[in-house]
PDB file of C-alpha atoms in Angstrom:
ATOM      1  CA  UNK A   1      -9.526  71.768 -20.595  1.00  0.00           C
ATOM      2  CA  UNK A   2     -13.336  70.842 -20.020  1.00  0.00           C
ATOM      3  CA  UNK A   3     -14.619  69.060 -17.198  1.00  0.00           C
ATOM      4  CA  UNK A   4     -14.953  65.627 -19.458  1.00  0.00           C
ATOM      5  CA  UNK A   5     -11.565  65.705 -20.065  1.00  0.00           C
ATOM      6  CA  UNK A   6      -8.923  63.938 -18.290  1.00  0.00           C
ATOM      7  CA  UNK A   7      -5.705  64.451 -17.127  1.00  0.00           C
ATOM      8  CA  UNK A   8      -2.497  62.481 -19.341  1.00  0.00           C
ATOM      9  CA  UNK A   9      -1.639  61.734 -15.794  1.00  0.00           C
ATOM     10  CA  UNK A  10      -4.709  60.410 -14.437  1.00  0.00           C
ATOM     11  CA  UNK A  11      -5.769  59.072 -17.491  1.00  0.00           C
ATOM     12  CA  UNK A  12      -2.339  57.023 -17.980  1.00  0.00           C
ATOM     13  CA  UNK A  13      -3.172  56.336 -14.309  1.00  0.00           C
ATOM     14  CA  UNK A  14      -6.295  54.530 -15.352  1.00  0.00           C
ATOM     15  CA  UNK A  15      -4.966  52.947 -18.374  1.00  0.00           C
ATOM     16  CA  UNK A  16      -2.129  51.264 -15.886  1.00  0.00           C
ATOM     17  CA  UNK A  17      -5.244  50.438 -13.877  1.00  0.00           C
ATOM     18  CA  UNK A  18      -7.175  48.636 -16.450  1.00  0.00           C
ATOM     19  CA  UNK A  19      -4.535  46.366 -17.916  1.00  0.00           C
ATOM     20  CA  UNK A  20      -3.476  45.275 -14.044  1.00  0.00           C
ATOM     21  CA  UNK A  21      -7.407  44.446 -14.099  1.00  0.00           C
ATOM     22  CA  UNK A  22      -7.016  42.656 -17.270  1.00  0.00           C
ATOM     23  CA  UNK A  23      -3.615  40.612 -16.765  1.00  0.00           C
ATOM     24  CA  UNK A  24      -5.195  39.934 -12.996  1.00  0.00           C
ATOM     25  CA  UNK A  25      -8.252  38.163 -14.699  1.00  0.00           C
ATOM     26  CA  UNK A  26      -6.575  36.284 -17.403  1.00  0.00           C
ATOM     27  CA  UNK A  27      -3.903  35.066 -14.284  1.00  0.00           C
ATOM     28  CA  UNK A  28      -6.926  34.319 -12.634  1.00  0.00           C
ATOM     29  CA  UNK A  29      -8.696  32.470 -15.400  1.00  0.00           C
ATOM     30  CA  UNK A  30      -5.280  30.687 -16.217  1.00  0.00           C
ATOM     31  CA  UNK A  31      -4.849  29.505 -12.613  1.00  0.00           C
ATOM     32  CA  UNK A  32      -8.647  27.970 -12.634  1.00  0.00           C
ATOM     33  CA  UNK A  33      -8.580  26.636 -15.692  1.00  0.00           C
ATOM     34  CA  UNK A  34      -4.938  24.601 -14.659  1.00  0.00           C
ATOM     35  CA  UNK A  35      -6.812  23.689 -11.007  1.00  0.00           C
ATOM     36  CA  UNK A  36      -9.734  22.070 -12.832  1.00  0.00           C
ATOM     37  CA  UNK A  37      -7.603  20.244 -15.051  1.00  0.00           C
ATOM     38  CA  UNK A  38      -5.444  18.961 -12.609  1.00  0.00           C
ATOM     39  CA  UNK A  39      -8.239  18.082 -10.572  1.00  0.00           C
ATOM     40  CA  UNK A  40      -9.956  16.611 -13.457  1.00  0.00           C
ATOM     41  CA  UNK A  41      -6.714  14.491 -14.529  1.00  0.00           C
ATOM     42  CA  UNK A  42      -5.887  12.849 -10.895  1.00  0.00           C
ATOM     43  CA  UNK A  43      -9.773  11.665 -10.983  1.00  0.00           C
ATOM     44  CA  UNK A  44      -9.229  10.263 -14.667  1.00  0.00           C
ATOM     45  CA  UNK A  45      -5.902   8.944 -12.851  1.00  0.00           C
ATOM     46  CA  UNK A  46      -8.009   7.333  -9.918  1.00  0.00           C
ATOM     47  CA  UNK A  47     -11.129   5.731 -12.238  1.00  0.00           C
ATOM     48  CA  UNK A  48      -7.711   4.267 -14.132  1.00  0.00           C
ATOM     49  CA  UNK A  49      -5.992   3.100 -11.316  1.00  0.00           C
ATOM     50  CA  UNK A  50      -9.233   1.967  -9.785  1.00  0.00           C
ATOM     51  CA  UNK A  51     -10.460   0.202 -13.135  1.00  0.00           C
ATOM     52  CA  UNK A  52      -6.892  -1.557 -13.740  1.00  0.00           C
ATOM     53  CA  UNK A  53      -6.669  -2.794 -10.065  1.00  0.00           C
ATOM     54  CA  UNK A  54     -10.362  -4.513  -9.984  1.00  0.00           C
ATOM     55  CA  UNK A  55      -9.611  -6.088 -13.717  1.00  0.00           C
ATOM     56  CA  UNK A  56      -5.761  -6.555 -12.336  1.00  0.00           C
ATOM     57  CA  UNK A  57      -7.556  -8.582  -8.877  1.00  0.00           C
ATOM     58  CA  UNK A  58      -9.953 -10.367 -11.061  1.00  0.00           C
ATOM     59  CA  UNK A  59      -7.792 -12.185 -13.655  1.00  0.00           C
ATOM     60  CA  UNK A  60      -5.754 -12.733 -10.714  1.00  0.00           C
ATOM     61  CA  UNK A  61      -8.554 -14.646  -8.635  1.00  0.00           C
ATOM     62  CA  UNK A  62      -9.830 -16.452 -12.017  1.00  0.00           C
ATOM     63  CA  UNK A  63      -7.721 -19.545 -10.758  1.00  0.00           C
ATOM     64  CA  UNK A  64      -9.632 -20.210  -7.783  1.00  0.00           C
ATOM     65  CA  UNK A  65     -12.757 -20.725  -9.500  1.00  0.00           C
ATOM     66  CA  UNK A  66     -10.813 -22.741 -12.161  1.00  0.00           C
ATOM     67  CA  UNK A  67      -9.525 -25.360  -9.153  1.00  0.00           C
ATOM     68  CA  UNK A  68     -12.430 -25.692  -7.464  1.00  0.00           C
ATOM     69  CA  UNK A  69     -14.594 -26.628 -10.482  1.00  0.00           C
ATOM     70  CA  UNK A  70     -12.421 -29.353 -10.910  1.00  0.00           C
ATOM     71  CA  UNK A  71     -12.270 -30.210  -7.342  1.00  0.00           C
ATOM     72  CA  UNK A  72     -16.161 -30.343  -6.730  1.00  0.00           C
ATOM     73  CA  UNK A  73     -17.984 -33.526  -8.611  1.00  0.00           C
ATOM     74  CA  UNK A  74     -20.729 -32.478 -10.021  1.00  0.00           C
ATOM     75  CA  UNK A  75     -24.088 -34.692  -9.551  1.00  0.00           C
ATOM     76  CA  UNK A  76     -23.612 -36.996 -12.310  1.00  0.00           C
ATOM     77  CA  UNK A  77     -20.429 -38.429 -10.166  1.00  0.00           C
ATOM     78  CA  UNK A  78     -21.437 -39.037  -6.929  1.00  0.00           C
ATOM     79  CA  UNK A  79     -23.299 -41.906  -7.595  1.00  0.00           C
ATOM     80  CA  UNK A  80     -20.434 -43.760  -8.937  1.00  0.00           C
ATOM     81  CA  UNK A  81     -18.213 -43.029  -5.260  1.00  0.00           C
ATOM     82  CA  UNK A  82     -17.950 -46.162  -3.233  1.00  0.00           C
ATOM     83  CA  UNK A  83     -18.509 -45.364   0.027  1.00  0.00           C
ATOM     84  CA  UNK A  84     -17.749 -48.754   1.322  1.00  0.00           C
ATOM     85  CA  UNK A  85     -14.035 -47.643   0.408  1.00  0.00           C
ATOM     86  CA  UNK A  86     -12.516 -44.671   2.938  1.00  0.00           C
ATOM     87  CA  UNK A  87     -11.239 -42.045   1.592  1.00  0.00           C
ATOM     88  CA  UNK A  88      -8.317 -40.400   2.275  1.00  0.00           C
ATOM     89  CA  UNK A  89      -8.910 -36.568   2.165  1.00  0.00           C
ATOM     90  CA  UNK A  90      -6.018 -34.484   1.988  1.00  0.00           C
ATOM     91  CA  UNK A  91      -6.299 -30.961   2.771  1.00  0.00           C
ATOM     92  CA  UNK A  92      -4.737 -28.718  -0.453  1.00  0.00           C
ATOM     93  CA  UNK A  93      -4.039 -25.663  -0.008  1.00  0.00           C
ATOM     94  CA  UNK A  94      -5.388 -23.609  -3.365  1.00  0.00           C
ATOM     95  CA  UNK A  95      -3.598 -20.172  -3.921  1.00  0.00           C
ATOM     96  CA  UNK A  96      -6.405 -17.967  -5.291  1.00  0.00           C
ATOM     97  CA  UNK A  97      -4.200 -15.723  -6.956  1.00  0.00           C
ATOM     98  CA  UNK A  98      -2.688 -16.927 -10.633  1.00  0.00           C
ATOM     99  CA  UNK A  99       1.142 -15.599 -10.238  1.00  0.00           C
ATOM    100  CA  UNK A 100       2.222 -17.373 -13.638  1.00  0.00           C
ATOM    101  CA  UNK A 101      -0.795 -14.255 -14.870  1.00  0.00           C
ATOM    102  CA  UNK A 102       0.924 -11.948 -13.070  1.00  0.00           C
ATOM    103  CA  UNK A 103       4.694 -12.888 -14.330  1.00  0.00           C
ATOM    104  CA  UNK A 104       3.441 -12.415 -17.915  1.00  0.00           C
ATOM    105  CA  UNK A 105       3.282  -8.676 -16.713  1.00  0.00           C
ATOM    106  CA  UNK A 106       6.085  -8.480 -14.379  1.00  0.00           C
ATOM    107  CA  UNK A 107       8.518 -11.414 -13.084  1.00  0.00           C
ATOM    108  CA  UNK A 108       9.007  -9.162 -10.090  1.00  0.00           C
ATOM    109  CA  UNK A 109       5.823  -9.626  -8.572  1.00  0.00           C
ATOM    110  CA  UNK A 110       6.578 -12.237  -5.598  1.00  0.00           C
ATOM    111  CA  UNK A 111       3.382 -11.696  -3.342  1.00  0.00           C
ATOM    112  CA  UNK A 112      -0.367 -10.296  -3.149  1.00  0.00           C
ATOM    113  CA  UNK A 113      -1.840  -8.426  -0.001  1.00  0.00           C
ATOM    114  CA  UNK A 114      -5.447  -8.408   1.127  1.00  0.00           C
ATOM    115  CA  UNK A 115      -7.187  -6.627   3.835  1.00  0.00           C
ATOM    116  CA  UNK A 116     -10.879  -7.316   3.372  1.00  0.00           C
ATOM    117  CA  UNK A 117     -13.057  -4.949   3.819  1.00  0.00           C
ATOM    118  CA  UNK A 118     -10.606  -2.212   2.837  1.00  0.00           C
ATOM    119  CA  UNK A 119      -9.054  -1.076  -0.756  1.00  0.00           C
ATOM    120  CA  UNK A 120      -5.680  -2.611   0.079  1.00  0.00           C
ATOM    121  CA  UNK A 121      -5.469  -5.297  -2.413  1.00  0.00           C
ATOM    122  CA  UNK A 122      -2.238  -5.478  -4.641  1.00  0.00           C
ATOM    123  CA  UNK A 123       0.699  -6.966  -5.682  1.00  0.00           C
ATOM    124  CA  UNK A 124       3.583  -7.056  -4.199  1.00  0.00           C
ATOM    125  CA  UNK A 125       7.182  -6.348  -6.236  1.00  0.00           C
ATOM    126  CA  UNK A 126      10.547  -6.227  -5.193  1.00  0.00           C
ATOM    127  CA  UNK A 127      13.045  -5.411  -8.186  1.00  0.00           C
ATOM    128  CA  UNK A 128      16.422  -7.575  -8.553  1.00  0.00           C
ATOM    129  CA  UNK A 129      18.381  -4.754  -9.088  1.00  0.00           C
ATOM    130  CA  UNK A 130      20.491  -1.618  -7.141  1.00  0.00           C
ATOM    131  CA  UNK A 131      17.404   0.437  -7.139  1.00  0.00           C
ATOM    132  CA  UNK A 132      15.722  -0.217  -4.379  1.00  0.00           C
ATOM    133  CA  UNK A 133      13.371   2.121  -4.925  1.00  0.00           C
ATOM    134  CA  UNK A 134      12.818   1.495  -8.046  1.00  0.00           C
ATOM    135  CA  UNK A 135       9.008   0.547  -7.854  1.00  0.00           C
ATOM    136  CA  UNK A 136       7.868   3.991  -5.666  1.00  0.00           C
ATOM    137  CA  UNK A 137       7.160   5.921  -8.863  1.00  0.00           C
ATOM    138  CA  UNK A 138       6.505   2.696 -10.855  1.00  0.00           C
ATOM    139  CA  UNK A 139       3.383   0.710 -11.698  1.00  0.00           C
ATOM    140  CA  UNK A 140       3.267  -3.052 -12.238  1.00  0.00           C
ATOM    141  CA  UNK A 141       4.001  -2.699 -15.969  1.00  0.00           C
ATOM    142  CA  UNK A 142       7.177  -0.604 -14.962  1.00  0.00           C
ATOM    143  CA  UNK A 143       5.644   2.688 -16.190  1.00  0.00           C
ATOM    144  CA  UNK A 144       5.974   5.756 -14.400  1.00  0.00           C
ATOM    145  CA  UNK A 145       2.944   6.463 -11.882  1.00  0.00           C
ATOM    146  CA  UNK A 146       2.908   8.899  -9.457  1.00  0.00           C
ATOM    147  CA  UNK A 147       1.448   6.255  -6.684  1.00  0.00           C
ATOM    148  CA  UNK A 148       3.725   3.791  -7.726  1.00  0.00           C
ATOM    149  CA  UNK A 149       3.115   0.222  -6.098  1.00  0.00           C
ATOM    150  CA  UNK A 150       3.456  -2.148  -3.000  1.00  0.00           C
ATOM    151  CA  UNK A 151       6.763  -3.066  -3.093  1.00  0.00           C
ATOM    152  CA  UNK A 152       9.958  -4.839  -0.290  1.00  0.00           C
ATOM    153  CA  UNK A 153      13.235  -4.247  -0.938  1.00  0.00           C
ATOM    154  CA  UNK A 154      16.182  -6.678  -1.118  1.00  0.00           C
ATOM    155  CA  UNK A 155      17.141  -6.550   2.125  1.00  0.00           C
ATOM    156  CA  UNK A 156      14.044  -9.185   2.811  1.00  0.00           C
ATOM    157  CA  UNK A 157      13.379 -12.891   1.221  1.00  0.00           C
ATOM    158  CA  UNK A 158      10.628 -12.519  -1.001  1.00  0.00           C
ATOM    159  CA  UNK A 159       8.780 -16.007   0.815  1.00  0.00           C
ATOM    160  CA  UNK A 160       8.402 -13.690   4.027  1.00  0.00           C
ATOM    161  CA  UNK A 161      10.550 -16.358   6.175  1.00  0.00           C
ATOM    162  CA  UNK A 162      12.639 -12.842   7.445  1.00  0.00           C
ATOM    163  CA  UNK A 163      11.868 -11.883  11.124  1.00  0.00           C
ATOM    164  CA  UNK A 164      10.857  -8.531   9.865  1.00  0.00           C
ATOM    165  CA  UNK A 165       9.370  -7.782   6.604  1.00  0.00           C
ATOM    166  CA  UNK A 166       9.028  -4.552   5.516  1.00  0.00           C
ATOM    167  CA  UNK A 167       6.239  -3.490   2.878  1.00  0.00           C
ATOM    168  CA  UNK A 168       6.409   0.217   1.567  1.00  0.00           C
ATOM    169  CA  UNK A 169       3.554   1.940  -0.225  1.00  0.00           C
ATOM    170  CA  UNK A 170       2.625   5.672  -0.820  1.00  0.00           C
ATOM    171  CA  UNK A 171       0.107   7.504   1.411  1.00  0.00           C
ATOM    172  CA  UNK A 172      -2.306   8.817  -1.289  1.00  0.00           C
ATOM    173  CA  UNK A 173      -5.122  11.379  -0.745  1.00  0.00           C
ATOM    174  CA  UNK A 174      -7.562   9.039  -3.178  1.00  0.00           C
ATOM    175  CA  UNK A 175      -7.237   6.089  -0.455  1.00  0.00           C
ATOM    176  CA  UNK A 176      -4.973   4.177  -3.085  1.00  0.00           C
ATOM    177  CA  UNK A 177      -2.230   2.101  -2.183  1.00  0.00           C
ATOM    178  CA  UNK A 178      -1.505   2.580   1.520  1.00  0.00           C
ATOM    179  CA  UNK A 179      -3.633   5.222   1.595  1.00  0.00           C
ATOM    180  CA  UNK A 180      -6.351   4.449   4.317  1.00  0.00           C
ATOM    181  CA  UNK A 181      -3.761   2.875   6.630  1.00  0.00           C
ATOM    182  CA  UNK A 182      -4.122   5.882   8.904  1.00  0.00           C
ATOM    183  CA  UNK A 183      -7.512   4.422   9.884  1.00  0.00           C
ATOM    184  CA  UNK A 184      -5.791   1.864  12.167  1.00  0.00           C
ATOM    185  CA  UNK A 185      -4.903   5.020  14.627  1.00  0.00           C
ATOM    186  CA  UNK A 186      -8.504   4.387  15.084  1.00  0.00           C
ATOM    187  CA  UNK A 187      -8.970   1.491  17.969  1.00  0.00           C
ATOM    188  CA  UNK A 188     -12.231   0.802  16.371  1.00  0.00           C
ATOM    189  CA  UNK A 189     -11.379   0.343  12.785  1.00  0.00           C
ATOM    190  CA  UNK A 190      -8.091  -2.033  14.240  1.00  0.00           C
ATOM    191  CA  UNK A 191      -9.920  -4.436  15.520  1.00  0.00           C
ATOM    192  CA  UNK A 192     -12.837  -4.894  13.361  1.00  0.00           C
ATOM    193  CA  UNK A 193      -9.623  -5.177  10.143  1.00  0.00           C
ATOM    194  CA  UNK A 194      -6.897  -7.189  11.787  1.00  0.00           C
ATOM    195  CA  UNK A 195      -6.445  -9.619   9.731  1.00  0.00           C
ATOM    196  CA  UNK A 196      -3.847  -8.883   7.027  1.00  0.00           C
ATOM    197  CA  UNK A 197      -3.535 -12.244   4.253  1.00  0.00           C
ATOM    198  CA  UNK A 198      -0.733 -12.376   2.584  1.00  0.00           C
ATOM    199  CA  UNK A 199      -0.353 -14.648  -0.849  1.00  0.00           C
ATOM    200  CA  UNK A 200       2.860 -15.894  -2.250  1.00  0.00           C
ATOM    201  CA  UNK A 201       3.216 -18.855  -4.962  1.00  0.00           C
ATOM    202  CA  UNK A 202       3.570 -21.359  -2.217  1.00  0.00           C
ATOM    203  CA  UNK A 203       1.812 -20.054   0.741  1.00  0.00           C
ATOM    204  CA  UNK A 204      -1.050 -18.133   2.298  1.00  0.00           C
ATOM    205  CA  UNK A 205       0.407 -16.427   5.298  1.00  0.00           C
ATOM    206  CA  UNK A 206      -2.472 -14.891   7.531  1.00  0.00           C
ATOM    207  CA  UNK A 207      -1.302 -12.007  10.132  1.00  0.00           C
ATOM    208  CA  UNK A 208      -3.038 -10.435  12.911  1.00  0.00           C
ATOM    209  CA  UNK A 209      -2.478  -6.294  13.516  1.00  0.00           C
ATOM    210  CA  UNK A 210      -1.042  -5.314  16.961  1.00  0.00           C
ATOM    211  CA  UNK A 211      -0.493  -1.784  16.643  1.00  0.00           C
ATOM    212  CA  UNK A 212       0.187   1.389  14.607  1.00  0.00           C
ATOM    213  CA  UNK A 213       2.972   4.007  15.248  1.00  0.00           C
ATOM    214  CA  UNK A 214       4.241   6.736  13.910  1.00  0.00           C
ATOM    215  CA  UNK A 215       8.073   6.591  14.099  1.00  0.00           C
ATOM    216  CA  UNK A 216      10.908   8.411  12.470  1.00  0.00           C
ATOM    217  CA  UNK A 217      12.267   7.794   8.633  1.00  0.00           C
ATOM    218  CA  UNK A 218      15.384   5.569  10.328  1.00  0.00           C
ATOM    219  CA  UNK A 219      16.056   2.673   7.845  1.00  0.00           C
ATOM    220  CA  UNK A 220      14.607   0.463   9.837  1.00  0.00           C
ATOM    221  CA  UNK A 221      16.253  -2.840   7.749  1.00  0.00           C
ATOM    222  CA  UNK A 222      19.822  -1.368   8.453  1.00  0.00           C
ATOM    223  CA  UNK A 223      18.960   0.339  11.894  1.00  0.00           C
ATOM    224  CA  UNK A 224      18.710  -3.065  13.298  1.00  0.00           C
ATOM    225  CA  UNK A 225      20.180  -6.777  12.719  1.00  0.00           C
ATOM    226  CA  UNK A 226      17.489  -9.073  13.411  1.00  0.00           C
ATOM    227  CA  UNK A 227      19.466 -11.615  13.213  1.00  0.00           C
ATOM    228  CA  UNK A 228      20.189 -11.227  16.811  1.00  0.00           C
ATOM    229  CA  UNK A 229      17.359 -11.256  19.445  1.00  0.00           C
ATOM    230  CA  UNK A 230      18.108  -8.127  21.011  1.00  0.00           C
ATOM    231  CA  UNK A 231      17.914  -6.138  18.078  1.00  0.00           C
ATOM    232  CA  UNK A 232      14.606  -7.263  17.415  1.00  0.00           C
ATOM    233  CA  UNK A 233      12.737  -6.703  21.131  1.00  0.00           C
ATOM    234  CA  UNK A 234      15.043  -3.704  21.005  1.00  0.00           C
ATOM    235  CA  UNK A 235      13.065  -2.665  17.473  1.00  0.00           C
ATOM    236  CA  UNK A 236       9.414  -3.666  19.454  1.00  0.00           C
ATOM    237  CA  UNK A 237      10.840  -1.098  22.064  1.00  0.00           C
ATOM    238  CA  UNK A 238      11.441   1.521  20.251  1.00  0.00           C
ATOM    239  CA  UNK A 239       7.940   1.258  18.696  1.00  0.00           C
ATOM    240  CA  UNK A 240       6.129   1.697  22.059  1.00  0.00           C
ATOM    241  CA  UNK A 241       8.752   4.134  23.855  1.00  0.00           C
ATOM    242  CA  UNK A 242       8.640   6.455  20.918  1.00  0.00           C
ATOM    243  CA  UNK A 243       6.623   9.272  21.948  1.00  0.00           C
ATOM    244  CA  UNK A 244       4.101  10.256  19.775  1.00  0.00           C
ATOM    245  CA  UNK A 245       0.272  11.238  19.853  1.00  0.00           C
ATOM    246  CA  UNK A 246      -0.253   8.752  16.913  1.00  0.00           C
ATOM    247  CA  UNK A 247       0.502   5.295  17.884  1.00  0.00           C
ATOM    248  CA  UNK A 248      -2.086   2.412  19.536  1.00  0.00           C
ATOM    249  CA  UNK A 249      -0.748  -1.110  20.884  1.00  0.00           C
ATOM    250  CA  UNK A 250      -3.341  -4.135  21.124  1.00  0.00           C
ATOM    251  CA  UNK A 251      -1.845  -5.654  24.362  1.00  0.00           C
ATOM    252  CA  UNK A 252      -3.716  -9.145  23.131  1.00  0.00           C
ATOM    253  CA  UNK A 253      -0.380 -10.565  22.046  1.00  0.00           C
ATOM    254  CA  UNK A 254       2.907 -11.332  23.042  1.00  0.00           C
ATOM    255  CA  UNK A 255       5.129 -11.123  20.604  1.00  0.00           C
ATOM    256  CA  UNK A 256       7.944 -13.540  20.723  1.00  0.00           C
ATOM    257  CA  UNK A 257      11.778 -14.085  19.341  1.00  0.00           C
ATOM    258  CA  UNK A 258      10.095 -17.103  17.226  1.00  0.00           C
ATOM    259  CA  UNK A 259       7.316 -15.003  15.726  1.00  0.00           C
ATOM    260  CA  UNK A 260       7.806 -13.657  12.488  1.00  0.00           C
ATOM    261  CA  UNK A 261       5.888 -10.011  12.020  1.00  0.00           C
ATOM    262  CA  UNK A 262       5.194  -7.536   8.493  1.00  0.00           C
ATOM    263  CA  UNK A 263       5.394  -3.969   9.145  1.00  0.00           C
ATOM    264  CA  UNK A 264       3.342  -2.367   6.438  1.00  0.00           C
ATOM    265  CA  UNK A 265       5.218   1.359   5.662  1.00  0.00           C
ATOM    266  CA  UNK A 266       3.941   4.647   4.577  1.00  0.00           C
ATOM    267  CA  UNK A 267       4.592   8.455   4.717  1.00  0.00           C
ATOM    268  CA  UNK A 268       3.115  10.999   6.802  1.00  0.00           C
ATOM    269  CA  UNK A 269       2.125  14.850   6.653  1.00  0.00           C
ATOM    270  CA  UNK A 270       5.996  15.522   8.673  1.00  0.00           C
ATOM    271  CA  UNK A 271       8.580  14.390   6.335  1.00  0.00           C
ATOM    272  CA  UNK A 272      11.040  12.980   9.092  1.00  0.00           C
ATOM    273  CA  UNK A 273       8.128  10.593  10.114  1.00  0.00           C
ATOM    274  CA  UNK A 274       6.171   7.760   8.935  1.00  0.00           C
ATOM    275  CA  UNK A 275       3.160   5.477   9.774  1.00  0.00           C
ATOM    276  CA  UNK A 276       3.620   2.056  10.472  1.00  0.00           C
ATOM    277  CA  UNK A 277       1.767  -0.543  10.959  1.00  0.00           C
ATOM    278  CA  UNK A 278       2.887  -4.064  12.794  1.00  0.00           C
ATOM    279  CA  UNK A 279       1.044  -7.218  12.065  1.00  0.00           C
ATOM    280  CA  UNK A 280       2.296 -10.934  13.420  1.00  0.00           C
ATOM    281  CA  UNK A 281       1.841 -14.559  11.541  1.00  0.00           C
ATOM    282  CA  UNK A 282      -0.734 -16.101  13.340  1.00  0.00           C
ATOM    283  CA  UNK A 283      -1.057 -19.156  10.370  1.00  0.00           C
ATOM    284  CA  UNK A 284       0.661 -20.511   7.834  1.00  0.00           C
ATOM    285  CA  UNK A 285      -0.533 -22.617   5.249  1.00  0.00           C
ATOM    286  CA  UNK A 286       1.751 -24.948   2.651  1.00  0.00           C
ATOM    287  CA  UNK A 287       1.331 -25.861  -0.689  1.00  0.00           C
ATOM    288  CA  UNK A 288       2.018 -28.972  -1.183  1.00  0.00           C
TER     289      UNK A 288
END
């Protein structure tokens, strides 16, 4: 045997060698090429999602401009208004969100949320039947979606009139949905975005933020019977007595039996947890 020749052993040795090398860089090559392209399909999946909401908010919010057009004379009239005659001005209350739009789509839609200033503005669905989570992998055009939508479930009035509303949502790493609600464990970002408006087909309901907590997964609707008074300043309670690093109370209001509060709902990194937020009516408005 000369010195360029190799041993069967070594040299099967080596052959082993190189197709672990080989099968090592096509696993590796498979693995980046699935990484990019799931990477690559939940931003196409965002740009949708953030394309379809803005066009989905905008036909919405086309009736506003519709209503006040017709409200506002325009220059040619206002010579022809008697002013020697008063003028009874009743206040109207314009909903600037066109639901009969948004029933075309989906009859289940009963509300719109807005917090200015922030990405959180959707509908609002609640589906009439057994499901009652039938819109957390759902979009408004009942397809399947990963982020699903903004939905209550049965055991709430879909006018808000409950003592406790509940609003669910997903957490999503893109900020979608509920997604940037962890911000309000910031005492900063709470009171600067407070205000939580609420639209249904017959009222604008305007709430103000008084804390955020992170509580356990109870089922909060069938935990407690707010029907009774002590079950709901037991519920307030148990928000500020359980112990966590991630909760903050504004101490600015007192909550009362007569006040009516939303409690906006979403997951956390600890499956036996979630984050909630509590916000209180502060104003009601009427249509008329």
């Amino acid at each position: 045997m000369t010195e360029k020749e190799q041993h069967p052993i070594e040299q099967n040795k080596s052959n082993k060698y190189n197709k672990f090398r080989i099968i090592s860089l096509i696993v590796s090559v498979a693995v980046l090429i699935t990484v990019i392209t799931i990477l690559v399909f939940q931003h196409y999946q965002r740009q949708q999602h953030q394309q379809q909401s803005n066009e989905l908010s905008d036909s919405v919010r086309q009736v506003i401009e519709e209503a006040e057009s017709e409200t506002i004379p325009d220059s040619g009239d206002l010579d022809s208004i008697d002013e020697s005659e008063p003028v009874e001005e009743a206040p109207q209350v314009i909903i600037p969100i066109d639901f009969e739009y948004l029933w075309e789509i989906n009859e289940s839609v009963h509300a719109w949320i807005t917090i200015y200033d922030t990405d959180i503005d959707y509908p609002i669905l609640q589906y009439g039947g057994s499901d009652q989570e039938f819109y957390l992998r759902r979009n408004i055009d009942r397809e399947w979606m990963m982020r699903g939508s903004l939905f209550t479930q049965n055991f709430n009035a879909q006018d808000f009139s409950d003592r406790v509303t509940l609003i669910y949502g997903h957490n999503m790493r893109d900020g979608t949905k509920f997604g940037r609600l962890y911000q309000y464990l910031n005492a900063d970002f709470m009171r600067e975005h407070r205000n939580i408006t609420i639209y249904t087909p017959n009222s604008i309901l305007t709430y103000k933020v008084f804390g955020a907590f992170t509580f356990d997964d109870r089922h909060i609707m069938v935990y407690y019977d707010f029907e009774f008074d002590s079950h709901f300043y037991w519920f307030l309670q148990d928000l500020t007595e359980f112990r966590t690093l991630n909760q903050f109370w504004l101490d600015d209001i007192v909550i009362t039996k007569d006040d009516r509060i939303v409690i906006l709902s979403t997951c956390v990194q600890r499956r036996d947890h979630r984050l909630l937020i509590g916000a209180v009516l502060i104003d009601e408005e009427i249509k008329k």
